[in-house]
Coordinates of C-alpha atoms and ligand atoms in Angstrom, one line a residue:
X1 CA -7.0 -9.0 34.4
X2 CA -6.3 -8.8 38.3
X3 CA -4.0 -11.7 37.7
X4 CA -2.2 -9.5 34.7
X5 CA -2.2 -6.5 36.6
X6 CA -0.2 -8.2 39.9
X7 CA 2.4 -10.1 37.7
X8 CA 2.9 -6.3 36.7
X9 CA 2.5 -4.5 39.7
X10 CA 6.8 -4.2 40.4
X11 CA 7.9 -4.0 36.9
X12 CA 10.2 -0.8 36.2
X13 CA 9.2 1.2 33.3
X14 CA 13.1 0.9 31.7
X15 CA 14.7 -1.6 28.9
X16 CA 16.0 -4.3 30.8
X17 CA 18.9 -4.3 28.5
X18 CA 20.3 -0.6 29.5
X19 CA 19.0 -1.2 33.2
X20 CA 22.7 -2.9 33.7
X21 CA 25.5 -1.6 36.2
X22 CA 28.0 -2.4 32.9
X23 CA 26.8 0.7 31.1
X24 CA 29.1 3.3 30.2
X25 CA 29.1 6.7 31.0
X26 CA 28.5 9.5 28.7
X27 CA 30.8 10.9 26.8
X28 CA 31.0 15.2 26.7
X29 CA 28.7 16.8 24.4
X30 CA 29.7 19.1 21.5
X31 CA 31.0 22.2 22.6
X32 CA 31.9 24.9 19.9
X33 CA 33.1 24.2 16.1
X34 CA 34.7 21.2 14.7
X35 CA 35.9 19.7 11.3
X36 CA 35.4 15.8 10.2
X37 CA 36.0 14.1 7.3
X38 CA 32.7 12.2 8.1
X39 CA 29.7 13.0 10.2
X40 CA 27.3 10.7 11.9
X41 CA 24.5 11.6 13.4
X42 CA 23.2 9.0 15.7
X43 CA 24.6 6.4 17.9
X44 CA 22.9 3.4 17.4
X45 CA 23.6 0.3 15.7
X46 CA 24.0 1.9 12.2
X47 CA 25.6 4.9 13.3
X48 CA 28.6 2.9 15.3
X49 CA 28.7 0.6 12.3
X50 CA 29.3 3.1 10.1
X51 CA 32.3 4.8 12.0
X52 CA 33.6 1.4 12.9
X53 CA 33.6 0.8 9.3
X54 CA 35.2 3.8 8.0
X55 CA 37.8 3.5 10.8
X56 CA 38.8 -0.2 9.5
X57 CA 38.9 0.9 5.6
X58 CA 41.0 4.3 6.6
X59 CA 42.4 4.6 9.6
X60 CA 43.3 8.0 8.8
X61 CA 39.5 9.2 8.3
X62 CA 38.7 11.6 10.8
X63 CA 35.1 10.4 12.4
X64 CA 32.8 12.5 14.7
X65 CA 29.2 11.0 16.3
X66 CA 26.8 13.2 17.5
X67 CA 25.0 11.7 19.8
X68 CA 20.7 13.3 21.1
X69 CA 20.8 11.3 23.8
X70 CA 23.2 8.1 24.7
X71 CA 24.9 5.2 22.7
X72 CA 22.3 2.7 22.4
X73 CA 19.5 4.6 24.1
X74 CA 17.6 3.9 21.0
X75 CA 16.0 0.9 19.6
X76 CA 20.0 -0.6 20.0
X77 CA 19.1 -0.6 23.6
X78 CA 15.5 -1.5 23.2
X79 CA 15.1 -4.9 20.8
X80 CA 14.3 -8.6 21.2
X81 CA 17.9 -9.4 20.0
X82 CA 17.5 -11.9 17.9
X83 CA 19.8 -11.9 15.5
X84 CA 18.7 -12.8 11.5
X85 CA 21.3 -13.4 8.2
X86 CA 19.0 -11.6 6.3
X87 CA 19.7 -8.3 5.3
X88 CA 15.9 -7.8 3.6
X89 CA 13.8 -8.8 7.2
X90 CA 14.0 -12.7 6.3
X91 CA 14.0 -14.5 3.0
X92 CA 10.4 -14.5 2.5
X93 CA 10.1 -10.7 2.8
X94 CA 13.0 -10.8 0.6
X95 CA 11.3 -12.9 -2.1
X96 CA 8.3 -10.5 -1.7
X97 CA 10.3 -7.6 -2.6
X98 CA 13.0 -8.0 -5.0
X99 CA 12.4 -11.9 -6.6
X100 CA 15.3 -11.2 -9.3
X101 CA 17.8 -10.4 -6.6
X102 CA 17.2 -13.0 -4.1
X103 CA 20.9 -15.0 -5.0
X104 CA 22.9 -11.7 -4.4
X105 CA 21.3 -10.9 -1.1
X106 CA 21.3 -14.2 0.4
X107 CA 25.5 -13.8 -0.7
X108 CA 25.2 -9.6 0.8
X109 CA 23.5 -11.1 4.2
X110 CA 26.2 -14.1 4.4
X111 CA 28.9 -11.4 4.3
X112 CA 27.2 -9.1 6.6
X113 CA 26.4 -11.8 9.5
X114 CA 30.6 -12.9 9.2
X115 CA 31.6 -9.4 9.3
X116 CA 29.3 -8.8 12.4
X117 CA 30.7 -11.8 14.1
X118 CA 34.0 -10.9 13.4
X119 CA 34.5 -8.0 14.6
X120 CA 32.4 -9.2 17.7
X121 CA 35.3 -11.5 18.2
X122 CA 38.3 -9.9 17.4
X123 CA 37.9 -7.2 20.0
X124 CA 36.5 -9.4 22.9
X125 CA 33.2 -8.0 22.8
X126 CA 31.1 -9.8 25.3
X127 CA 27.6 -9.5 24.7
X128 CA 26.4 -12.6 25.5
X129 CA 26.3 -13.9 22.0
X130 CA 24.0 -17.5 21.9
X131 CA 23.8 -19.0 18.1
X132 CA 20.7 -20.9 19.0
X133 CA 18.9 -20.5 15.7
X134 CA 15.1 -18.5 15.3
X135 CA 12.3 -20.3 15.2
X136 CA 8.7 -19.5 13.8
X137 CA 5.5 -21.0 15.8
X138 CA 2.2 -21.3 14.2
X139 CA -0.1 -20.2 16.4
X140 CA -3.2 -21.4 14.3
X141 CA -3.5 -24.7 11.8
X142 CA -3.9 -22.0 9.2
X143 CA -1.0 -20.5 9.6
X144 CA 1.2 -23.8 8.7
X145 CA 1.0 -23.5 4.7
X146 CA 2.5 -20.1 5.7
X147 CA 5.4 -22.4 7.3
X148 CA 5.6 -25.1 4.9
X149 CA 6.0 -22.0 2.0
X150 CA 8.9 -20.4 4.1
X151 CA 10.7 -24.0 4.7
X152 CA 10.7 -24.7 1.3
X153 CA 12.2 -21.0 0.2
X154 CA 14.6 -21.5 3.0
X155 CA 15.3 -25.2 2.1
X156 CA 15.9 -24.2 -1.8
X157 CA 18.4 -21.5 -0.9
X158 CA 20.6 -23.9 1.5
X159 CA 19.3 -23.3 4.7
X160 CA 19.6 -25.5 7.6
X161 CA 15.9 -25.5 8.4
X162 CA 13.5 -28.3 9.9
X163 CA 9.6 -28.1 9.9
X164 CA 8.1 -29.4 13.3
X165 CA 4.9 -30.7 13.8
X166 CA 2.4 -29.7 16.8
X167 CA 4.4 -32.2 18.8
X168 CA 8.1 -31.6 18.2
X169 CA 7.2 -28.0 18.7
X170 CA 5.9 -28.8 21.6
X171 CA 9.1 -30.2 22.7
X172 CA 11.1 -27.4 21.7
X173 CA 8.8 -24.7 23.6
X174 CA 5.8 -25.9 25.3
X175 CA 3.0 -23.8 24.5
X176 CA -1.1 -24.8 24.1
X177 CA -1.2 -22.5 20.8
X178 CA 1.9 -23.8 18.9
X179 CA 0.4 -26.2 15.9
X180 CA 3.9 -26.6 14.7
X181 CA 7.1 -24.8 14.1
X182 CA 10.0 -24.1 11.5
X183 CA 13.7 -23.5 13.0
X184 CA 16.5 -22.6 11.0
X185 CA 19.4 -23.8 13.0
X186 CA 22.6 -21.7 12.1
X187 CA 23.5 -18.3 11.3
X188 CA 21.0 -16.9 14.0
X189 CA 20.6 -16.6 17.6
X190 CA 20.2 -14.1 20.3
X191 CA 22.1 -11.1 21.9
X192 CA 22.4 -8.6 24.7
X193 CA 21.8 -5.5 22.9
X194 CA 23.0 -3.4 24.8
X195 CA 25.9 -5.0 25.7
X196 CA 26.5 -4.9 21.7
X197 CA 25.9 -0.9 21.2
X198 CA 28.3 -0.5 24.2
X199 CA 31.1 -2.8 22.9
X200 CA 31.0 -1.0 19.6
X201 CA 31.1 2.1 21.4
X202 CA 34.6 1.1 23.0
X203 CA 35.9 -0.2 19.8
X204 CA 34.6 2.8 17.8
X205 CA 36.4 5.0 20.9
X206 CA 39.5 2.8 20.1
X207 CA 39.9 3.3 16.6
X208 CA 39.5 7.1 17.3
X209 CA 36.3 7.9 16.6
X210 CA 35.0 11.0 18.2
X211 CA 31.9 10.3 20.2
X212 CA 29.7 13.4 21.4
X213 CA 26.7 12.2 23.2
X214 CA 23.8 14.8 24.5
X215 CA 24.3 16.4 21.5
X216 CA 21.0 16.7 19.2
X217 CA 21.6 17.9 16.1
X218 CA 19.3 20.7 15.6
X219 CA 19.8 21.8 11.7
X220 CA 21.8 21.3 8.4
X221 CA 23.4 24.1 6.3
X222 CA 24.5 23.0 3.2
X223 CA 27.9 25.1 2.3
X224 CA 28.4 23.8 -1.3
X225 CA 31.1 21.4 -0.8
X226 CA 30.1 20.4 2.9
X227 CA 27.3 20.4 5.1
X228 CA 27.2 22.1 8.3
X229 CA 25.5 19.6 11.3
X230 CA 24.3 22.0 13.9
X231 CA 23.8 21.1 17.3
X232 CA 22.7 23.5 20.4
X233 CA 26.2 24.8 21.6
X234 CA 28.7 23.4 18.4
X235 CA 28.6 22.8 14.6
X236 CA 30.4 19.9 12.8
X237 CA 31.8 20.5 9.3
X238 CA 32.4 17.6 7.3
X239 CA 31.9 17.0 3.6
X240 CA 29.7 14.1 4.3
X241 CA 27.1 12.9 6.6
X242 CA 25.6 9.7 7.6
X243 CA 22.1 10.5 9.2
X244 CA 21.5 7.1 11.2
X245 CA 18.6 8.3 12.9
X246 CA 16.4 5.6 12.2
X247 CA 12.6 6.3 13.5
X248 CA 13.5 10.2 13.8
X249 CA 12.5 12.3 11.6
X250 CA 16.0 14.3 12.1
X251 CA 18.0 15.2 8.8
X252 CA 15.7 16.2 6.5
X253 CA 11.8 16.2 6.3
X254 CA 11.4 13.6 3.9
X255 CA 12.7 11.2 5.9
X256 CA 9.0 10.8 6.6
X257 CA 7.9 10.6 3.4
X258 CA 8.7 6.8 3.3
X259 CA 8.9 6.0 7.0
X260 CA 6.5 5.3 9.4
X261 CA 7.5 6.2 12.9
X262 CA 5.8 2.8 15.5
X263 CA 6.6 1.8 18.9
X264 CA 6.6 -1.4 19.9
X265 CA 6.1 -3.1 23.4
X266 CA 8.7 -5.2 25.4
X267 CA 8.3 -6.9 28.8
X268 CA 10.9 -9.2 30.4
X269 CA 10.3 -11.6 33.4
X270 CA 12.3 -12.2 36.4
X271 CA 14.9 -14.7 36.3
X272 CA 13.2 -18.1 36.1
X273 CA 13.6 -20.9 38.3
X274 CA 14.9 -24.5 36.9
X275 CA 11.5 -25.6 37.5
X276 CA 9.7 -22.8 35.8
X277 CA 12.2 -23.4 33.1
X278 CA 11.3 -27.4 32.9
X279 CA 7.4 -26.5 32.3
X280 CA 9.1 -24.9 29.5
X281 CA 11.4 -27.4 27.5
X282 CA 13.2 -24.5 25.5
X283 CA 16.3 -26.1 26.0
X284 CA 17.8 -25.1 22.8
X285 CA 17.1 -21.7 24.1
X286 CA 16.3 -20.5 20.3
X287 CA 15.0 -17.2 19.3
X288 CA 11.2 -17.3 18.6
X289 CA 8.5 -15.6 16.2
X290 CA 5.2 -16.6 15.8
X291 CA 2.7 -16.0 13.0
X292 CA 0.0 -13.6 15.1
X293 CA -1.1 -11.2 12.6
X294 CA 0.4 -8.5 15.4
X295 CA 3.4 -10.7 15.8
X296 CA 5.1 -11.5 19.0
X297 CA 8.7 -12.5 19.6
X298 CA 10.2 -13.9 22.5
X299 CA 13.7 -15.4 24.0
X300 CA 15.7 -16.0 26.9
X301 CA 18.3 -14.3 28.4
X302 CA 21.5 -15.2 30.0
X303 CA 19.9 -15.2 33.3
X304 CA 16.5 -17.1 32.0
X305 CA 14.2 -14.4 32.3
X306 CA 11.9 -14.2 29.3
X307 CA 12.0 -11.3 27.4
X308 CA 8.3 -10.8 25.0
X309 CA 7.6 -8.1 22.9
X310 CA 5.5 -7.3 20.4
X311 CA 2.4 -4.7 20.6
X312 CA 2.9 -1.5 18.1
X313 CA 1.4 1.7 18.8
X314 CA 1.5 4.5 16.1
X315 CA 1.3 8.3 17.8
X316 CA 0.5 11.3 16.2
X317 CA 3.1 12.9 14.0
X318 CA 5.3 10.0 14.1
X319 CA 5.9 10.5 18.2
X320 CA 8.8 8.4 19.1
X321 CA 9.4 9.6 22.7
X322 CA 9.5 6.1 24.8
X323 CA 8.8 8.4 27.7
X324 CA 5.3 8.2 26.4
X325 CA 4.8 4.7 27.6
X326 CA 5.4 5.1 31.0
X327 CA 1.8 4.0 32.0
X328 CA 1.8 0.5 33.2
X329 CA -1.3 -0.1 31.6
X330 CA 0.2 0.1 28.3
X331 CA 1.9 -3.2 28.6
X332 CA -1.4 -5.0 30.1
X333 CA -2.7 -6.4 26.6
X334 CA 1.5 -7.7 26.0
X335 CA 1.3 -9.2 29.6
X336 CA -2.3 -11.1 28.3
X337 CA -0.6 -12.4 25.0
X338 CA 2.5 -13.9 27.1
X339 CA 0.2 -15.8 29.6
X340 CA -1.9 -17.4 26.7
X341 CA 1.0 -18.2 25.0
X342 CA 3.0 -20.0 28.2
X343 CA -0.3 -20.2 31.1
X344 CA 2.2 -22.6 32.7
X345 CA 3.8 -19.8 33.9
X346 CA 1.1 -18.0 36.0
X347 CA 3.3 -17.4 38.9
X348 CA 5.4 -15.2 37.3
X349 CA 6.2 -11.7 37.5
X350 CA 7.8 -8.9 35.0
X351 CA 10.5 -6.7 36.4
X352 CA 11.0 -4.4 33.3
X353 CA 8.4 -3.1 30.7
X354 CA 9.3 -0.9 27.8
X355 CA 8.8 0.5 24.6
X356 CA 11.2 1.0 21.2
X357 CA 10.8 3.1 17.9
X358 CA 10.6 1.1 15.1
X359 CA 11.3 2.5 11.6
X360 CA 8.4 1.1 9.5
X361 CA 8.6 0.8 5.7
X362 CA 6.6 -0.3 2.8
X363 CA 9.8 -2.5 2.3
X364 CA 10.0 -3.4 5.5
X365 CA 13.6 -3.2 5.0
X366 CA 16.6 -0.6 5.5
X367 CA 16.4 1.8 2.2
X368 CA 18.7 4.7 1.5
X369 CA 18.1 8.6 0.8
X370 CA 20.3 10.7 -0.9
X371 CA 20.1 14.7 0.3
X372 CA 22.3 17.5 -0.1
X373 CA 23.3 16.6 -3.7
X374 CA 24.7 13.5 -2.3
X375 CA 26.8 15.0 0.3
X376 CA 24.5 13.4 2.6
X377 CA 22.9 9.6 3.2
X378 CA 19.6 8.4 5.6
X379 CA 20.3 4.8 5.8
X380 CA 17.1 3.7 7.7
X381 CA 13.9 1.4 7.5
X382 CA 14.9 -1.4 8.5
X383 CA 11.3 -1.8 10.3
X384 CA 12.0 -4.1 13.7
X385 CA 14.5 -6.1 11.9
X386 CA 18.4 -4.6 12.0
X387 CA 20.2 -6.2 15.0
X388 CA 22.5 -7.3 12.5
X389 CA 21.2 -5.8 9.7
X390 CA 22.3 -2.2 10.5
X391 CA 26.2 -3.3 9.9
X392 CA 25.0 -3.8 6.4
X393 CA 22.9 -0.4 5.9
X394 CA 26.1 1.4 7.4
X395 CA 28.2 -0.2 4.9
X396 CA 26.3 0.6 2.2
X397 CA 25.7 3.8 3.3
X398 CA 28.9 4.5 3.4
X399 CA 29.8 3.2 -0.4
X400 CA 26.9 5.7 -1.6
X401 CA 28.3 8.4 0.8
X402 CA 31.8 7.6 -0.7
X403 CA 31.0 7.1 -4.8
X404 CA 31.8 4.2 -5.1
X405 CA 30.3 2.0 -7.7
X406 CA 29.7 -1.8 -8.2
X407 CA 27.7 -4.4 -9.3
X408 CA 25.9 -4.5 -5.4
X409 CA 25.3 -0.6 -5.6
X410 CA 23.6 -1.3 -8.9
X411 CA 20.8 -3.3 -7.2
X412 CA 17.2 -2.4 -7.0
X413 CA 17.5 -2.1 -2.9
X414 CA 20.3 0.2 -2.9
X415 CA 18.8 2.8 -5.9
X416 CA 15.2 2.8 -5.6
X417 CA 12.9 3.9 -2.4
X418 CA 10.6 2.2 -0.8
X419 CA 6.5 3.1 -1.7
X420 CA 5.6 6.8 -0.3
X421 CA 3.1 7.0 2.7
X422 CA 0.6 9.7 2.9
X423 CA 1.2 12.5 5.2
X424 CA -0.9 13.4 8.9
X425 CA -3.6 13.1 9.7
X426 CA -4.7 10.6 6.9
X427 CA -1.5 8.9 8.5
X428 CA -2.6 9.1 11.8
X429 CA -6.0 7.9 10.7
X430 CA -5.2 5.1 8.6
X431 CA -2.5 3.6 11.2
X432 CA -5.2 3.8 14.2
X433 CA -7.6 1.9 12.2
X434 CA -5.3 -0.7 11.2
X435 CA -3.5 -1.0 14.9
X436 CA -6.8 -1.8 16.0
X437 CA -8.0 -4.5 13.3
X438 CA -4.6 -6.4 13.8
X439 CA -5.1 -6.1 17.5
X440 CA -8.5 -8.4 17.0
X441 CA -8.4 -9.7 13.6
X442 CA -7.2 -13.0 14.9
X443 CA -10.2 -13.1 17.2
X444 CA -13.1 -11.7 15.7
X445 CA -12.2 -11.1 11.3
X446 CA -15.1 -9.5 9.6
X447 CA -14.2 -5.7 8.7
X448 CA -10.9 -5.9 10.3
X449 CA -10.2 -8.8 8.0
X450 CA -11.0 -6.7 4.6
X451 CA -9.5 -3.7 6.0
X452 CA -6.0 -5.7 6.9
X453 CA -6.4 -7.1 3.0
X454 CA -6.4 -3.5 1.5
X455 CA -3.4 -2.4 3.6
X456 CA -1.5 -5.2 2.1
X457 CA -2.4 -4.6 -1.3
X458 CA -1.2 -0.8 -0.4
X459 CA 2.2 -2.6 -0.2
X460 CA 2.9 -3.4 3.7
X461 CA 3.0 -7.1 4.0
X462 CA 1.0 -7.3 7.7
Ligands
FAD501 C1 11.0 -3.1 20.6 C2 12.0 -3.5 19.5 C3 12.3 -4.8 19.2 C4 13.2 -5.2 18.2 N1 13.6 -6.5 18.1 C5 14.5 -6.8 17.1 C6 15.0 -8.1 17.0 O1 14.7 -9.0 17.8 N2 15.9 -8.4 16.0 C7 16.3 -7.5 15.1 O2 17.0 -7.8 14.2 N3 15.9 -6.2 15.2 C8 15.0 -5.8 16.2 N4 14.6 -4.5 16.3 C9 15.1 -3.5 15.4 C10 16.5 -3.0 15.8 O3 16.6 -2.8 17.2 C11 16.8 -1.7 15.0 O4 16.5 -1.9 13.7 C12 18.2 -1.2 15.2 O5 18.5 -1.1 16.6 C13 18.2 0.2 14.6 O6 19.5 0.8 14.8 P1 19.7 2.3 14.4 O7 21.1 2.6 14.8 O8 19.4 2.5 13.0 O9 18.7 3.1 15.3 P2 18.7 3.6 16.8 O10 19.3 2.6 17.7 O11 17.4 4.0 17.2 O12 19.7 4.8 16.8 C14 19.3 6.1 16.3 C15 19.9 7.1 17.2 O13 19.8 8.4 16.6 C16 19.7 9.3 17.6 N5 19.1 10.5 17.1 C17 17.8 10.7 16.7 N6 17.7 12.0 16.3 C18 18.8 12.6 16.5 C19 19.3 14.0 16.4 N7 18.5 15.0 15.9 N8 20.6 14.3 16.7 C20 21.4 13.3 17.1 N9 21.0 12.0 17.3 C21 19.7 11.7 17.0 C22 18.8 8.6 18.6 O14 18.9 9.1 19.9 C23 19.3 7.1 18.5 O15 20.2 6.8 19.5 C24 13.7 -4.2 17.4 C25 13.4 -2.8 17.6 C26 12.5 -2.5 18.7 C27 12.3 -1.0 18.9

């Protein structure tokens, strides 16, 4: 523990990602009344999508953002960054959900990930894109039927995907606990985050998007044919709204009804030498799960400091105020989890530590709720999974928003919700109970084995 508490002794209590001498400046907040032909409220991945989007089908549209805080201040500035095709939190979960749809989604994430890239590399956005690949480690002999299932799904629906064994796993990231590995090889990789949400930004500012930032929205009056959005000095009329608020209850109180509201842990590591790097391997510098029941994720970053996340806390009420985990104690059980996983790096130290609202679902993908008789769309849940998969909530988002109709619209994850979740305090109860089997199930089983087995059944897939 002394040994965990020094390596975090200097770490500063802010996303690496935003802590960056690149990042923009604000933009003015809402001051008085204003029309739009669209309204989003939130500027995060899926709300800069969206107007990005709208922008590139009309250029006429007129698009506002309103903005609580500051583009990419969210989870956009807060994630591991590795980026996924899948538009349903990997094919497995995919498979778990909707079976019959599997062919159109794996087509829907395709699309998705080229449109992403596109528009990445048409306006020079630099934010320092790596197609590496993701890889899932095994972190127990158990867990490689789990693998072998997943390769073959991934192997029957095209995928460039290899299954390594304890020792070519070894050789791609050296770790004691790795018993063996699956990497898909294209269509995934890693990404500066922020970098991302603040390209977007300039490109969304280009098109002529209107961007207030520092601008909560504080209510919704519906006036028949539009809604009002109404923030603390200015209202925005506009006959439809986008509410990309993910983990934020904001919009409407049923947002809630389906979404769980969990933060999750980051630390990143200072800059590693070439030597520290060598005890590593890693050369092919790919984006990593493995299969903890709490997962953890790790990956590199342009500079070669590691970044490791993965530790969800749920807080009373669905609290999603990072500010919360300003203790450095917080990150102390992360911090234990990286030096099991890489002990060969017991000489190094964390610079940053921070935490990121994740938008949990039953799904455990992004879902869409229609309010306002249809004059306004949540497109959230994409539950610690929408780097790239926001682009695709936004779009569809936007079709619902817009009436539009289609063979895609028709599908089950674009009409139906994903399973309700009981109100506080049993949901305050029920999370703290199973936040602290996962954090020992591994370990120790018994109870928290049987109680991990009935939340599943419930419907999340843990
Ligand atoms: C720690 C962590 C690790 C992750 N790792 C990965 C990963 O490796 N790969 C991956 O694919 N995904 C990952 N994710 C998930 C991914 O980051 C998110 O799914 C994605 O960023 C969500 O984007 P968003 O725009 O929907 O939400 P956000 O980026 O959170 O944006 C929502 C915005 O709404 C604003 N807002 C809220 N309420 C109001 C209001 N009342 N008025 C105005 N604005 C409001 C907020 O300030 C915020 O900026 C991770 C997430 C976290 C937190």
């Amino acid at each position: 523990m002394i040994a965990i508490r020094r390596a975090l002794a200097d770490a500063t209590l802010y996303p690496f990602w935003l802590d960056n001498k690149l990042a923009p400046g604000s933009e003015m907040h809402l001051v008085g009344p204003t029309d739009a032909d669209l309204a989003i409220v939130g500027g995060g991945f899926t709300g800069l999508w969206a107007a990005i989007l709208a922008k590139q089908e009309n250029p006429g549209r007129d698009v506002v953002i309103i903005e609580a805080g500051k583009v990419g201040h969210g989870a956009s500035g807060r994630p591991g960054g590795i980026v996924s095709t899948s538009v349903m939190h990997g094919l497995y979960n995919a498979n778990r959900i909707f079976p019959n749809d599997l062919a159109a989604l794996e087509r829907l994430g395709k699309a998705n990930l080229d449109g992403w890239q596109k528009t990445i590399d048409e306006h020079g956005i630099d934010a320092d894109l790596e197609w590496t690949g993701e890889m899932t480690v095994a972190v127990a002999k158990s867990h490689l039927q789990e693998l072998q299932d997943e390769y073959e799904l991934a192997k029957r629906h095209g995928h460039n995907v290899v299954l390594l064994d304890r020792e070519q796993a070894q050789a791609e990231l050296a770790s004691p606990i790795f018993e063996g590995a699956m990497w898909s090889r294209e269509r995934s990789g890693i990404v500066h985050p922020a970098k991302l949400a603040w390209g977007l930004k300039r490109v969304a500012l280009s098109l002529g998007v209107r961007i207030y930032e520092h601008t909560p929205m504080t209510g919704v009056e519906d006036n028949g044919s539009t809604l009002t959005i109404i923030t603390h000095d200015g209202r925005v009329k506009a006959p439809k709204v986008l509410f990309a608020t993910n983990a934020w209850n904001a919009g409407h109180k049923k947002i809630k009804s389906r979404i769980v509201a969990v933060r999750d842990r980051v630390i990143a590591t200072e800059p590693l030498t070439e030597e520290q790097l060598a005890r590593l391997g890693w050369k092919n510098r790919q984006g990593v799960y493995d299969t903890r029941t709490q997962l953890n994720y790790t990956r590199l970053t342009s500079d070669n400091r590691i970044i490791f996340g993965g530790r969800v806390g749920y807080f009373f009420n669905n609290n999603t105020d990072p500010a919360q985990d300003r203790q450095i104690e917080t990150y102390e059980r992360l911090a234990g989890y990286f030096f099991n996983t890489f002990p060969q790096l017991h000489d190094v130290k964390f610079t940053h530590a921070w935490s990121g609202p994740i938008d949990l679902t039953m799904r455990l993908a992004v879902h869409f709720q229609r309010y306002y008789g249809g004059k306004g769309i949540y497109a959230g849940g994409y539950s610690g999974f929408g780097v790239t998969t926001t682009r695709f909530g936004a779009n569809i988002g936007l079709d619902i928003l817009d009436g539009k109709t289609g063979p895609d619209l028709d599908l089950d994850f674009a009409r139906t919700l994903p399973n309700w979740i009981p109100p506080e305090p049993f949901r305050w109860i029920g999370a703290k109970l199973t936040m602290y089997a996962l954090d020992e199930v591994d370990q120790k089983g018994g109870w928290r084995k049987l109680w991990i087995n009935m939340v599943h059944r419930m419907g999340f897939p843990l």
